[in-house]
Every structure is written in C-alpha cells, then in structure tokens.
Short mmCIF file of C-alpha atoms and ligand atoms in Angstrom, two decimals:
data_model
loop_
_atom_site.label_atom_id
_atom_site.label_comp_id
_atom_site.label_asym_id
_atom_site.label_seq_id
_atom_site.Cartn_x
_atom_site.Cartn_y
_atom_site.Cartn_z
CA UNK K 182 90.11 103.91 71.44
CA UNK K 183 92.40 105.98 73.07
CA UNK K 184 94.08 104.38 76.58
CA UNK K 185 93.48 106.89 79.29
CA UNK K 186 96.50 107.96 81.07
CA UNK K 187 95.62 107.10 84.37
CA UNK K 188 94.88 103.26 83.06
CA UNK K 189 98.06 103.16 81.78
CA UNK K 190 100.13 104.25 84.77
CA UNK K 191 98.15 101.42 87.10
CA UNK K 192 98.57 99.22 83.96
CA UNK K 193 101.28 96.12 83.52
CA UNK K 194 103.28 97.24 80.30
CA UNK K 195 105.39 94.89 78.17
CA UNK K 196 107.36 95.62 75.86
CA UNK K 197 106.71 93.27 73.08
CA UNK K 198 102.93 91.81 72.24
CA UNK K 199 105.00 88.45 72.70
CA UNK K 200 105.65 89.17 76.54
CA UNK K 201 101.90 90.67 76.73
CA UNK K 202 100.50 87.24 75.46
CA UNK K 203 102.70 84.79 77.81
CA UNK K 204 101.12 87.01 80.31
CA UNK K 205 97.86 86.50 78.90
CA UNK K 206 97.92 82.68 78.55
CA UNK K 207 98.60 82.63 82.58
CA UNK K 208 95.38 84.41 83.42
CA UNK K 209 92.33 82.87 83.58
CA UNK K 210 90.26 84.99 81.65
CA UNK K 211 90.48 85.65 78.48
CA UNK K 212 92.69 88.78 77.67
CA UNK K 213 93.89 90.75 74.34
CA UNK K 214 97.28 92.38 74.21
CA UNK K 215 97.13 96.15 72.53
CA UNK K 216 99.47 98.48 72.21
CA UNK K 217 99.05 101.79 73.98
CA UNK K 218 99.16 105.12 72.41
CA UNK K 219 100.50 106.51 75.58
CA UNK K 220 103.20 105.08 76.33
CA UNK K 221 104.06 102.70 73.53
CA UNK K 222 104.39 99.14 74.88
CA UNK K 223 101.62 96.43 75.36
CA UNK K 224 98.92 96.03 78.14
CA UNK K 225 96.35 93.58 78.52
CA UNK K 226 92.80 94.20 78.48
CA UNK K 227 89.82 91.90 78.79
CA UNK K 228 87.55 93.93 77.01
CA UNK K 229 86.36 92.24 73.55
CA UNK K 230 86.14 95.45 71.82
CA UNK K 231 89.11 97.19 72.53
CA UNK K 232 90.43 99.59 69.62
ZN1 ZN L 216 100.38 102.61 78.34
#
C-alpha cells in the first residue's frame, strides 16, 4: 500500500521503527509502525492491514 502524500505530511515520522513503537506502546489503541515509501522513516497506523 502506498502512503499518500498528504498522510504523510500530517503524519508523526520517526526515524527508527524503535522510536515508532515507544510511541506506539503510549497510545491506547493498538498501533503498527511501517515505514513510508514517501519519505522514508516510520509512522504509526492503526489499521490491521496496512501494507
Ligand atoms: Zn512519510
């Protein structure tokens, strides 16, 4: 699945899936860290069936 740009700009990016998933752990649903092909670094998405 390709991330649309205008998700990714509004998106929080991280830079490592490590960062992504510390994020992750503090929300309080439950969220997958993927890597964007737009820009590269990690965002979170609660979507199950992401990529
Ligand atoms: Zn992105």
């Amino acid at each position: 699945m390709r991330t649309r740009l205008s998700i990714c700009r509004r998106k929080a990016r991280f830079a490592t899936r490590e960062e992504a998933l510390v994020a992750a752990a503090k929300a309080e649903v439950p969220l997958r860290a993927y890597r964007c092909d737009r820009c590269w670094r990690f965002h979170l998405t609660s979507r199950i069936r992401c990529r």
